Amino acid sequence: PNRAKPGTTILVHAGVYKTDFNDYRDKGGLWLHGMQTFVADGEPGKPIAIVAAGDGEGIFDANDSDRYFNIAAADHLYFEGITVRNTRIAFYCGLQGLEASTGLTVKNCKIEQVQYGILAQDGRSENFYIADNVFIGRNPGDRFHPESGMASGKTDAGYAVNLAGKGHVVCHNYVANFWDGINVFTNSLADPALGQQSRAIDIYNNDLYNT
């Protein structure tokens, strides 16, 4: 059974928490994939929160795993003040037609050396609040990726934020060194009968550099 009930707060103390997904003895369940999978839900007004304890930077180093926080099956999660680095997808919230998350908050976090910061491509995603974060991609910081050209080419970093669905707010973030900075995923399933059109998404006062 899930020990984290709605309203649970998990404090992250200063230090580097580095995944070793080759160690099958790991009691954290990260072996073979290096991925933190969440299935417990919070509730509106009572999220399950993972926040900095306030005694220094808490760094989750994914050690080049494919994705780190897999939260596609969990609703009303809250992350604040932590650092996630060295993974393809920092916050995986579902691909189109598969699964979707509701009520995700990511505030005051640093997400660096990633291909995707927050990926939520299913049109049933709802009510994300993404604010005051720093997203640093894998493209070179002094120029756009040398293998990219116009609307095609190659890039080491895709999107800082890639969302479908409705009711999202993305504001006051710093984004650098991605192909696209903040993106509404236009290829998501958008059957009007299912109410899955991407709509009511507010994106404002973000600083985008080298995209």
PDB file of N, CA, C and O in Angstrom, residues 179-208:
ATOM      1  N   TRP A 179      15.605  23.079 -28.243  1.00  0.00           N
ATOM      2  CA  TRP A 179      15.065  23.298 -29.590  1.00  0.00           C
ATOM      3  C   TRP A 179      13.860  24.236 -29.488  1.00  0.00           C
ATOM      4  O   TRP A 179      13.826  25.286 -30.107  1.00  0.00           O
ATOM      5  N   ASP A 180      12.869  23.857 -28.721  1.00  0.00           N
ATOM      6  CA  ASP A 180      11.736  24.725 -28.399  1.00  0.00           C
ATOM      7  C   ASP A 180      11.742  24.971 -26.897  1.00  0.00           C
ATOM      8  O   ASP A 180      12.073  24.076 -26.115  1.00  0.00           O
ATOM      9  N   GLY A 181      11.325  26.160 -26.505  1.00  0.00           N
ATOM     10  CA  GLY A 181      11.321  26.476 -25.089  1.00  0.00           C
ATOM     11  C   GLY A 181      10.070  25.953 -24.404  1.00  0.00           C
ATOM     12  O   GLY A 181      10.112  24.994 -23.634  1.00  0.00           O
ATOM     13  N   ILE A 182       8.928  26.582 -24.662  1.00  0.00           N
ATOM     14  CA  ILE A 182       7.655  26.208 -24.047  1.00  0.00           C
ATOM     15  C   ILE A 182       6.665  25.977 -25.176  1.00  0.00           C
ATOM     16  O   ILE A 182       6.444  26.854 -26.006  1.00  0.00           O
ATOM     17  N   ASN A 183       6.068  24.791 -25.205  1.00  0.00           N
ATOM     18  CA  ASN A 183       5.363  24.344 -26.393  1.00  0.00           C
ATOM     19  C   ASN A 183       4.019  23.724 -26.020  1.00  0.00           C
ATOM     20  O   ASN A 183       3.933  22.965 -25.057  1.00  0.00           O
ATOM     21  N   VAL A 184       2.980  24.053 -26.787  1.00  0.00           N
ATOM     22  CA  VAL A 184       1.715  23.335 -26.696  1.00  0.00           C
ATOM     23  C   VAL A 184       1.737  22.240 -27.752  1.00  0.00           C
ATOM     24  O   VAL A 184       1.897  22.511 -28.938  1.00  0.00           O
ATOM     25  N   PHE A 185       1.608  21.000 -27.316  1.00  0.00           N
ATOM     26  CA  PHE A 185       1.756  19.837 -28.192  1.00  0.00           C
ATOM     27  C   PHE A 185       0.555  19.734 -29.114  1.00  0.00           C
ATOM     28  O   PHE A 185      -0.519  19.300 -28.710  1.00  0.00           O
ATOM     29  N   THR A 186       0.739  20.126 -30.356  1.00  0.00           N
ATOM     30  CA  THR A 186      -0.385  20.215 -31.286  1.00  0.00           C
ATOM     31  C   THR A 186      -0.758  18.884 -31.906  1.00  0.00           C
ATOM     32  O   THR A 186      -1.779  18.782 -32.573  1.00  0.00           O
ATOM     33  N   ASN A 187       0.035  17.841 -31.702  1.00  0.00           N
ATOM     34  CA  ASN A 187      -0.280  16.542 -32.281  1.00  0.00           C
ATOM     35  C   ASN A 187      -1.069  15.647 -31.336  1.00  0.00           C
ATOM     36  O   ASN A 187      -1.315  14.484 -31.644  1.00  0.00           O
ATOM     37  N   SER A 188      -1.442  16.140 -30.166  1.00  0.00           N
ATOM     38  CA  SER A 188      -2.172  15.298 -29.223  1.00  0.00           C
ATOM     39  C   SER A 188      -3.556  14.961 -29.773  1.00  0.00           C
ATOM     40  O   SER A 188      -4.127  15.692 -30.585  1.00  0.00           O
ATOM     41  N   LEU A 189      -4.089  13.838 -29.329  1.00  0.00           N
ATOM     42  CA  LEU A 189      -5.442  13.474 -29.718  1.00  0.00           C
ATOM     43  C   LEU A 189      -6.398  14.572 -29.260  1.00  0.00           C
ATOM     44  O   LEU A 189      -6.360  14.984 -28.110  1.00  0.00           O
ATOM     45  N   ALA A 190      -7.237  15.025 -30.154  1.00  0.00           N
ATOM     46  CA  ALA A 190      -8.091  16.181 -29.841  1.00  0.00           C
ATOM     47  C   ALA A 190      -9.517  15.928 -30.313  1.00  0.00           C
ATOM     48  O   ALA A 190     -10.133  16.738 -30.988  1.00  0.00           O
ATOM     49  N   ASP A 191     -10.061  14.790 -29.964  1.00  0.00           N
ATOM     50  CA  ASP A 191     -11.420  14.442 -30.338  1.00  0.00           C
ATOM     51  C   ASP A 191     -12.395  15.323 -29.563  1.00  0.00           C
ATOM     52  O   ASP A 191     -12.448  15.260 -28.334  1.00  0.00           O
ATOM     53  N   PRO A 192     -13.170  16.161 -30.234  1.00  0.00           N
ATOM     54  CA  PRO A 192     -14.108  17.031 -29.505  1.00  0.00           C
ATOM     55  C   PRO A 192     -15.070  16.252 -28.615  1.00  0.00           C
ATOM     56  O   PRO A 192     -15.472  16.742 -27.555  1.00  0.00           O
ATOM     57  N   ALA A 193     -15.420  15.035 -29.012  1.00  0.00           N
ATOM     58  CA  ALA A 193     -16.341  14.243 -28.201  1.00  0.00           C
ATOM     59  C   ALA A 193     -15.729  13.862 -26.862  1.00  0.00           C
ATOM     60  O   ALA A 193     -16.439  13.605 -25.889  1.00  0.00           O
ATOM     61  N   LEU A 194     -14.409  13.831 -26.796  1.00  0.00           N
ATOM     62  CA  LEU A 194     -13.719  13.483 -25.559  1.00  0.00           C
ATOM     63  C   LEU A 194     -13.259  14.717 -24.790  1.00  0.00           C
ATOM     64  O   LEU A 194     -12.683  14.600 -23.714  1.00  0.00           O
ATOM     65  N   GLY A 195     -13.497  15.896 -25.355  1.00  0.00           N
ATOM     66  CA  GLY A 195     -13.110  17.121 -24.675  1.00  0.00           C
ATOM     67  C   GLY A 195     -11.612  17.263 -24.497  1.00  0.00           C
ATOM     68  O   GLY A 195     -11.155  17.789 -23.478  1.00  0.00           O
ATOM     69  N   GLN A 196     -10.844  16.815 -25.465  1.00  0.00           N
ATOM     70  CA  GLN A 196      -9.399  16.771 -25.302  1.00  0.00           C
ATOM     71  C   GLN A 196      -8.660  17.856 -26.081  1.00  0.00           C
ATOM     72  O   GLN A 196      -7.455  17.767 -26.245  1.00  0.00           O
ATOM     73  N   GLN A 197      -9.348  18.875 -26.549  1.00  0.00           N
ATOM     74  CA  GLN A 197      -8.630  19.947 -27.218  1.00  0.00           C
ATOM     75  C   GLN A 197      -7.748  20.691 -26.215  1.00  0.00           C
ATOM     76  O   GLN A 197      -8.137  20.890 -25.071  1.00  0.00           O
ATOM     77  N   SER A 198      -6.564  21.075 -26.664  1.00  0.00           N
ATOM     78  CA  SER A 198      -5.717  21.907 -25.801  1.00  0.00           C
ATOM     79  C   SER A 198      -6.285  23.321 -25.772  1.00  0.00           C
ATOM     80  O   SER A 198      -6.453  23.945 -26.812  1.00  0.00           O
ATOM     81  N   ARG A 199      -6.565  23.822 -24.575  1.00  0.00           N
ATOM     82  CA  ARG A 199      -7.203  25.128 -24.458  1.00  0.00           C
ATOM     83  C   ARG A 199      -6.981  25.672 -23.058  1.00  0.00           C
ATOM     84  O   ARG A 199      -6.588  24.954 -22.149  1.00  0.00           O
ATOM     85  N   ALA A 200      -7.264  26.972 -22.904  1.00  0.00           N
ATOM     86  CA  ALA A 200      -7.160  27.637 -21.595  1.00  0.00           C
ATOM     87  C   ALA A 200      -5.791  27.400 -20.972  1.00  0.00           C
ATOM     88  O   ALA A 200      -5.675  26.986 -19.828  1.00  0.00           O
ATOM     89  N   ILE A 201      -4.745  27.668 -21.749  1.00  0.00           N
ATOM     90  CA  ILE A 201      -3.372  27.535 -21.275  1.00  0.00           C
ATOM     91  C   ILE A 201      -2.746  28.925 -21.250  1.00  0.00           C
ATOM     92  O   ILE A 201      -2.689  29.605 -22.274  1.00  0.00           O
ATOM     93  N   ASP A 202      -2.284  29.353 -20.095  1.00  0.00           N
ATOM     94  CA  ASP A 202      -1.676  30.674 -19.931  1.00  0.00           C
ATOM     95  C   ASP A 202      -0.160  30.526 -19.865  1.00  0.00           C
ATOM     96  O   ASP A 202       0.365  29.857 -18.971  1.00  0.00           O
ATOM     97  N   ILE A 203       0.531  31.177 -20.799  1.00  0.00           N
ATOM     98  CA  ILE A 203       1.996  31.181 -20.834  1.00  0.00           C
ATOM     99  C   ILE A 203       2.426  32.644 -20.868  1.00  0.00           C
ATOM    100  O   ILE A 203       2.116  33.362 -21.817  1.00  0.00           O
ATOM    101  N   TYR A 204       3.120  33.089 -19.814  1.00  0.00           N
ATOM    102  CA  TYR A 204       3.460  34.508 -19.766  1.00  0.00           C
ATOM    103  C   TYR A 204       4.700  34.753 -18.916  1.00  0.00           C
ATOM    104  O   TYR A 204       5.029  33.981 -18.013  1.00  0.00           O
ATOM    105  N   ASN A 205       5.396  35.859 -19.222  1.00  0.00           N
ATOM    106  CA  ASN A 205       6.539  36.354 -18.442  1.00  0.00           C
ATOM    107  C   ASN A 205       7.632  35.304 -18.240  1.00  0.00           C
ATOM    108  O   ASN A 205       8.196  35.173 -17.160  1.00  0.00           O
ATOM    109  N   ASN A 206       7.908  34.547 -19.309  1.00  0.00           N
ATOM    110  CA  ASN A 206       9.023  33.611 -19.297  1.00  0.00           C
ATOM    111  C   ASN A 206      10.193  34.198 -20.072  1.00  0.00           C
ATOM    112  O   ASN A 206      10.009  34.967 -21.012  1.00  0.00           O
ATOM    113  N   ASP A 207      11.413  33.853 -19.686  1.00  0.00           N
ATOM    114  CA  ASP A 207      12.632  34.320 -20.342  1.00  0.00           C
ATOM    115  C   ASP A 207      13.218  33.147 -21.111  1.00  0.00           C
ATOM    116  O   ASP A 207      13.691  32.176 -20.511  1.00  0.00           O
ATOM    117  N   LEU A 208      13.191  33.237 -22.434  1.00  0.00           N
ATOM    118  CA  LEU A 208      13.639  32.152 -23.308  1.00  0.00           C
ATOM    119  C   LEU A 208      14.905  32.578 -24.031  1.00  0.00           C
ATOM    120  O   LEU A 208      14.942  33.648 -24.655  1.00  0.00           O
TER     121      LEU A 208
END
